[in-house]
mmCIF file with all atom_site columns, C-alpha atoms in Angstrom:
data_model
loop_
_atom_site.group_PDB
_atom_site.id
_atom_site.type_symbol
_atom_site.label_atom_id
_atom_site.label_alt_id
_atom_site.label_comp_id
_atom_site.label_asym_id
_atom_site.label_entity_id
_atom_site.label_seq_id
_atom_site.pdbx_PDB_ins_code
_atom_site.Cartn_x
_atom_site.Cartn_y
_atom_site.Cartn_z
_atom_site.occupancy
_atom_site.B_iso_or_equiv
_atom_site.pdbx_formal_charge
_atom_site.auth_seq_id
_atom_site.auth_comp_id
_atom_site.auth_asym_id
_atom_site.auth_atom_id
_atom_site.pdbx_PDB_model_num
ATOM 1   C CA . UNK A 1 1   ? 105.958 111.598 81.701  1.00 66.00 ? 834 UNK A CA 1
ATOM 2   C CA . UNK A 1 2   ? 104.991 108.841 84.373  1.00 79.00 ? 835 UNK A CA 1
ATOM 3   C CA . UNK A 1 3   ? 105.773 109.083 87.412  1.00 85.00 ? 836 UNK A CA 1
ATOM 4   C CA . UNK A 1 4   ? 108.791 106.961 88.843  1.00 89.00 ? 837 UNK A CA 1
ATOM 5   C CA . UNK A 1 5   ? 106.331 105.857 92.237  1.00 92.00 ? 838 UNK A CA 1
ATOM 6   C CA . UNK A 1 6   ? 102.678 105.632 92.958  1.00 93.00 ? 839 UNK A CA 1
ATOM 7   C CA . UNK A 1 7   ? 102.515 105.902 96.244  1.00 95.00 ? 840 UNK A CA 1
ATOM 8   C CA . UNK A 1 8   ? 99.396  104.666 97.935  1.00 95.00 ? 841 UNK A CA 1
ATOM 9   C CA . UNK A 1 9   ? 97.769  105.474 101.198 1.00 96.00 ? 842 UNK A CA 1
ATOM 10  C CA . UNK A 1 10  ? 94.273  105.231 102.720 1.00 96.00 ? 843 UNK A CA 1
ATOM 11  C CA . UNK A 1 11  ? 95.121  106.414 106.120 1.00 95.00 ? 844 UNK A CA 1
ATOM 12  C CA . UNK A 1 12  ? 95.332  109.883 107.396 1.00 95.00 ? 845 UNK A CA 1
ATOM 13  C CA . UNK A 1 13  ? 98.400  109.786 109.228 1.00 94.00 ? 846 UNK A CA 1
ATOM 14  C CA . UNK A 1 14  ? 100.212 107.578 106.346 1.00 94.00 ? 847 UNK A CA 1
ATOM 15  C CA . UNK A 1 15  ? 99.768  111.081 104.215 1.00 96.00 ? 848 UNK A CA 1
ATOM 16  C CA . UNK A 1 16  ? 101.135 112.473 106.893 1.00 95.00 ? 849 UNK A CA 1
ATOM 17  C CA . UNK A 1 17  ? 104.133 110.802 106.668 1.00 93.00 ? 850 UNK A CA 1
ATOM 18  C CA . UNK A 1 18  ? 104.467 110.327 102.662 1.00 95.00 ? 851 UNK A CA 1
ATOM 19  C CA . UNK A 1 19  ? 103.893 114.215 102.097 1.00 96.00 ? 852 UNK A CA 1
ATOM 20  C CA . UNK A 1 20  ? 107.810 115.393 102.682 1.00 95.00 ? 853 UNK A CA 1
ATOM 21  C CA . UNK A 1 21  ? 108.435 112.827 100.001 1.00 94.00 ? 854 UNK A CA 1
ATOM 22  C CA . UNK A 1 22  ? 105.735 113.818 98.077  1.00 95.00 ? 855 UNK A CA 1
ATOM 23  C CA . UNK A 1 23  ? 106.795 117.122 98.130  1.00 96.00 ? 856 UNK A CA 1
ATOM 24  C CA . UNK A 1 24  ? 110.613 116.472 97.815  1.00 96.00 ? 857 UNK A CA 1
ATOM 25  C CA . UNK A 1 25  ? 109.866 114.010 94.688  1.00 94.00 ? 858 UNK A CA 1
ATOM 26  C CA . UNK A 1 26  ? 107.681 116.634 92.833  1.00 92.00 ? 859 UNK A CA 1
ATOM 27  C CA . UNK A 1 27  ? 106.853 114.910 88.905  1.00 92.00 ? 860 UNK A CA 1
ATOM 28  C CA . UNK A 1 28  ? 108.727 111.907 90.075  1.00 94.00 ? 861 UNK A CA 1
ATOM 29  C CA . UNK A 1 29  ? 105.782 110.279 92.382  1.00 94.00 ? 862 UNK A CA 1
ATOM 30  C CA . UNK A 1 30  ? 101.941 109.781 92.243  1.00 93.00 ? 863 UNK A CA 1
ATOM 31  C CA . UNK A 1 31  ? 100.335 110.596 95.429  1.00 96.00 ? 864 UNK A CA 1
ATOM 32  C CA . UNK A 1 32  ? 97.317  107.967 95.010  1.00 96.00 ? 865 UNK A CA 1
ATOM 33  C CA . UNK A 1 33  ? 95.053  108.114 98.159  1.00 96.00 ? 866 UNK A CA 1
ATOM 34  C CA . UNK A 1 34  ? 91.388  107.065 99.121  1.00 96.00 ? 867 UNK A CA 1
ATOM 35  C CA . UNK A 1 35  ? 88.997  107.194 101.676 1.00 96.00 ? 868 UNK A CA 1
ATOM 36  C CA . UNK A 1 36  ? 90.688  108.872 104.798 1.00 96.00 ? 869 UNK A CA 1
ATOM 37  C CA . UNK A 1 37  ? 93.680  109.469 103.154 1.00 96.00 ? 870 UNK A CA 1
ATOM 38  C CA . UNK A 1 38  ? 92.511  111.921 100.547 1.00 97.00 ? 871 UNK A CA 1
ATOM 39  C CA . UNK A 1 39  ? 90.621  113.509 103.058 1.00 97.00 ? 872 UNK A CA 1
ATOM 40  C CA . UNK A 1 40  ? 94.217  114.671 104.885 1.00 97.00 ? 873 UNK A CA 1
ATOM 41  C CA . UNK A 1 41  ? 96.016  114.858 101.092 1.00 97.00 ? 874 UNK A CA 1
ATOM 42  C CA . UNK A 1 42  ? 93.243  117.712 100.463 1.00 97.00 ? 875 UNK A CA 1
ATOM 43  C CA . UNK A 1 43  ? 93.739  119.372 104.237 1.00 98.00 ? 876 UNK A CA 1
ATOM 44  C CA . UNK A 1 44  ? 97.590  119.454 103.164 1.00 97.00 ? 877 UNK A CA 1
ATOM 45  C CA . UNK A 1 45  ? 96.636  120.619 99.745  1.00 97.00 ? 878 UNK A CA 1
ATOM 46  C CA . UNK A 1 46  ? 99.066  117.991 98.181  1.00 97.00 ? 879 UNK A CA 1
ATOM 47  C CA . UNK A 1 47  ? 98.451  117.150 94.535  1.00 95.00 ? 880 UNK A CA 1
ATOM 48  C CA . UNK A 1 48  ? 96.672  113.344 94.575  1.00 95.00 ? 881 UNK A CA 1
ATOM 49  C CA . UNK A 1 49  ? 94.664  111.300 92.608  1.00 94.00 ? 882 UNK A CA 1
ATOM 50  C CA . UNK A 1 50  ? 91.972  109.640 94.427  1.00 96.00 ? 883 UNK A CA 1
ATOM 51  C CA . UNK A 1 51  ? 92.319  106.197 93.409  1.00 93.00 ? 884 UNK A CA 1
ATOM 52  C CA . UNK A 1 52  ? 93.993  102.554 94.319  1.00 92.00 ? 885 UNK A CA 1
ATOM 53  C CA . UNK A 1 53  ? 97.208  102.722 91.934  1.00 88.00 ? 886 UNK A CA 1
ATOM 54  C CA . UNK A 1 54  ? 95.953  99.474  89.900  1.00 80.00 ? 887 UNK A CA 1
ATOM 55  C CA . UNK A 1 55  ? 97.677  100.722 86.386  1.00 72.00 ? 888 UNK A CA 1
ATOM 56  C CA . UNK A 1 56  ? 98.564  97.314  84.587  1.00 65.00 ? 889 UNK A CA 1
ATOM 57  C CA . UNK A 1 57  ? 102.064 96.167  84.225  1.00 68.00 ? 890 UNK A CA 1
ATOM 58  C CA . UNK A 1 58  ? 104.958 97.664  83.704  1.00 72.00 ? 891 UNK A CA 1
ATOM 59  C CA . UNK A 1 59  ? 103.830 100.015 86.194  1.00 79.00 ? 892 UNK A CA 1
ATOM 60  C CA . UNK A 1 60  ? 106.018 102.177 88.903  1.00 87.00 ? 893 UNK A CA 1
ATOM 61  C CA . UNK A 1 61  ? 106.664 100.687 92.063  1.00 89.00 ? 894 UNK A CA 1
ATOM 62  C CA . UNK A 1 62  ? 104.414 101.515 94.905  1.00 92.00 ? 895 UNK A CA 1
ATOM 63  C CA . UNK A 1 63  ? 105.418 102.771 98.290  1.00 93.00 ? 896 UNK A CA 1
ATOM 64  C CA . UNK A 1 64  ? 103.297 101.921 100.983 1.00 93.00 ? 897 UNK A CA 1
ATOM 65  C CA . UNK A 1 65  ? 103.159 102.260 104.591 1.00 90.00 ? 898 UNK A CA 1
ATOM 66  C CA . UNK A 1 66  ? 101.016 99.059  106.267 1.00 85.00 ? 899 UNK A CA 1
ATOM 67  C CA . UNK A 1 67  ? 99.827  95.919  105.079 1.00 82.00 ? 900 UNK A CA 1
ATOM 68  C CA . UNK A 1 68  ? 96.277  96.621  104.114 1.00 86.00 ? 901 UNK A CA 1
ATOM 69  C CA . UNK A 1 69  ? 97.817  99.203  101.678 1.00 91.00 ? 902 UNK A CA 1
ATOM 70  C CA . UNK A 1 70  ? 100.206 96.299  100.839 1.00 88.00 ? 903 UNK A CA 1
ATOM 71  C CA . UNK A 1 71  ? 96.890  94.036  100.374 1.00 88.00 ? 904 UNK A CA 1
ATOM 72  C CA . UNK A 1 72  ? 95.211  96.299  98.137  1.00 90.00 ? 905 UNK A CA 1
ATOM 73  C CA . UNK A 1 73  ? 97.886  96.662  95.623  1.00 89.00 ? 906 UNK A CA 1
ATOM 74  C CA . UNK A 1 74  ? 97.864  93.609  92.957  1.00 85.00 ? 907 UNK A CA 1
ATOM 75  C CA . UNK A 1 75  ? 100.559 91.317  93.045  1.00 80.00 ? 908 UNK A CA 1
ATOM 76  C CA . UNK A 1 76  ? 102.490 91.914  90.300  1.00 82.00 ? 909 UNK A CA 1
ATOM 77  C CA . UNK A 1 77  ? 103.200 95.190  91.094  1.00 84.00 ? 910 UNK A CA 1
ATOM 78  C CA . UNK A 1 78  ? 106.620 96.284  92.893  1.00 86.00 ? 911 UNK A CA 1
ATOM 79  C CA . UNK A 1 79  ? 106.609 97.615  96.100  1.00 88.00 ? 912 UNK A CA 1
ATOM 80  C CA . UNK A 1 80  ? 108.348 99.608  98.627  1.00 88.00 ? 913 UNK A CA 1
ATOM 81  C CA . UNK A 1 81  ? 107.598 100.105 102.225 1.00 87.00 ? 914 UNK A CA 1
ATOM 82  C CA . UNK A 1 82  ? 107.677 103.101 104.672 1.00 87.00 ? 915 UNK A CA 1
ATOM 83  C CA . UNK A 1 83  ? 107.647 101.698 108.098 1.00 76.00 ? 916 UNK A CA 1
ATOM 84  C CA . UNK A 1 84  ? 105.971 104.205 109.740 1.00 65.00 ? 917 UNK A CA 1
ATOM 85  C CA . UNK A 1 85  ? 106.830 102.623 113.163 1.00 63.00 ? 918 UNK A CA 1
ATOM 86  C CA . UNK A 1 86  ? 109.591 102.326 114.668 1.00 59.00 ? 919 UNK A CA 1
ATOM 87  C CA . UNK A 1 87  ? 109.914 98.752  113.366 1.00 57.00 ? 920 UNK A CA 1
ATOM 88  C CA . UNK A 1 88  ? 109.618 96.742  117.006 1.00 59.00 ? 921 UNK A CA 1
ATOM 89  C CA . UNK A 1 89  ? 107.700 93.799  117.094 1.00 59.00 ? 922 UNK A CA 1
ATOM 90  C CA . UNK A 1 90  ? 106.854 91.866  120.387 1.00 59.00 ? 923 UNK A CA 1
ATOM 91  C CA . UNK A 1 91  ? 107.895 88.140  121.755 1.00 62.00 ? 924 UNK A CA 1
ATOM 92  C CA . UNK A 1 92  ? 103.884 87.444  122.465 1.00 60.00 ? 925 UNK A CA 1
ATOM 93  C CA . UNK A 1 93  ? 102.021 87.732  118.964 1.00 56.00 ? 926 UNK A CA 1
ATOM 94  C CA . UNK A 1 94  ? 104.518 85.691  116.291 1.00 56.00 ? 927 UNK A CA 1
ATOM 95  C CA . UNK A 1 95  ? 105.077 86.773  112.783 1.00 53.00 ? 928 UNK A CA 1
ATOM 96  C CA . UNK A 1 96  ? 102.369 89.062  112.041 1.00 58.00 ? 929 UNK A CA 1
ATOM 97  C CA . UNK A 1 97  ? 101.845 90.449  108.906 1.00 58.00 ? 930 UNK A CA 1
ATOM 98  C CA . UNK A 1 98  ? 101.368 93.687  110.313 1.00 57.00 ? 931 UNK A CA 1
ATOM 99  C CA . UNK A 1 99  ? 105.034 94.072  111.506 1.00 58.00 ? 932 UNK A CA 1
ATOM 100 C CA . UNK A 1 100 ? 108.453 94.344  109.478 1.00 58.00 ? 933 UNK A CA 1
ATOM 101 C CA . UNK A 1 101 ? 109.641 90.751  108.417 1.00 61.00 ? 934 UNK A CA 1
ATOM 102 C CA . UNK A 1 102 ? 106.798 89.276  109.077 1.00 65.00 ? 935 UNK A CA 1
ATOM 103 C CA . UNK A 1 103 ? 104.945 87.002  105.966 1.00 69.00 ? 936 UNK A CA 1
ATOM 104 C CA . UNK A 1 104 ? 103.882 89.089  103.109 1.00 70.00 ? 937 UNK A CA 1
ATOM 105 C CA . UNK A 1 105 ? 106.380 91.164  103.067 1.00 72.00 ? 938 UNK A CA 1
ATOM 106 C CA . UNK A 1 106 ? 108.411 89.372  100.277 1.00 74.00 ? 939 UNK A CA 1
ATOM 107 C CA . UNK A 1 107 ? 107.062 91.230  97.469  1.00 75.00 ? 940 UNK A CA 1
ATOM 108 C CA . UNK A 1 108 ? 109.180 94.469  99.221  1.00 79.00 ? 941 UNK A CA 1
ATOM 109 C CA . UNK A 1 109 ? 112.320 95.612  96.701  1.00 74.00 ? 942 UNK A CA 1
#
């Protein structure tokens, strides 16, 4: 059975916040996670596959947590987002895609 959601991270501390859903979801997700991130997915000893979740279409949804995750995922491809801030954003720097409503964050369901 597929999983329900890939969810991607190349970050350390991005496992660190997917793993209670990763553990809560069980079957139901994909833990996919590269570079720095499967480096903390092994430390946690959370099941992963160590790879970019690029599975064609129809595919599950993917969860991710900041927008170079976001960029690495192809655009057809549903996706979710964990803010893993607390969301502010400051009066000084714009609409950045780096913060919550800023552009390229449309593809979000």
């Amino acid at each position: 059975m597929s999983p329900l959601v890939d969810v991607y991270a190349s970050h350390r501390h991005y496992v660190d916040h997917f793993a209670p859903i990763v553990r809560a979801m069980g079957d139901d997700v994909c833990l996919c996670a590269v570079g720095p991130g499967a480096a903390r997915a092994r430390e946690l000893g959370l099941p992963f596959e160590e790879r970019v979740p690029r599975k064609p279409l129809p595919g599950p949804a993917v969860l991710v947590a900041g927008y170079r995750d976001r960029d690495a995922i192809p655009s057809a491809r549903r996706l979710g987002l964990l803010e893993h801030g607390v969301g502010q954003t400051y009066l000084d720097v714009g609409r950045r895609d780096g913060y919550a409503g800023g552009p390229g964050w449309e593809r979000v369901s």
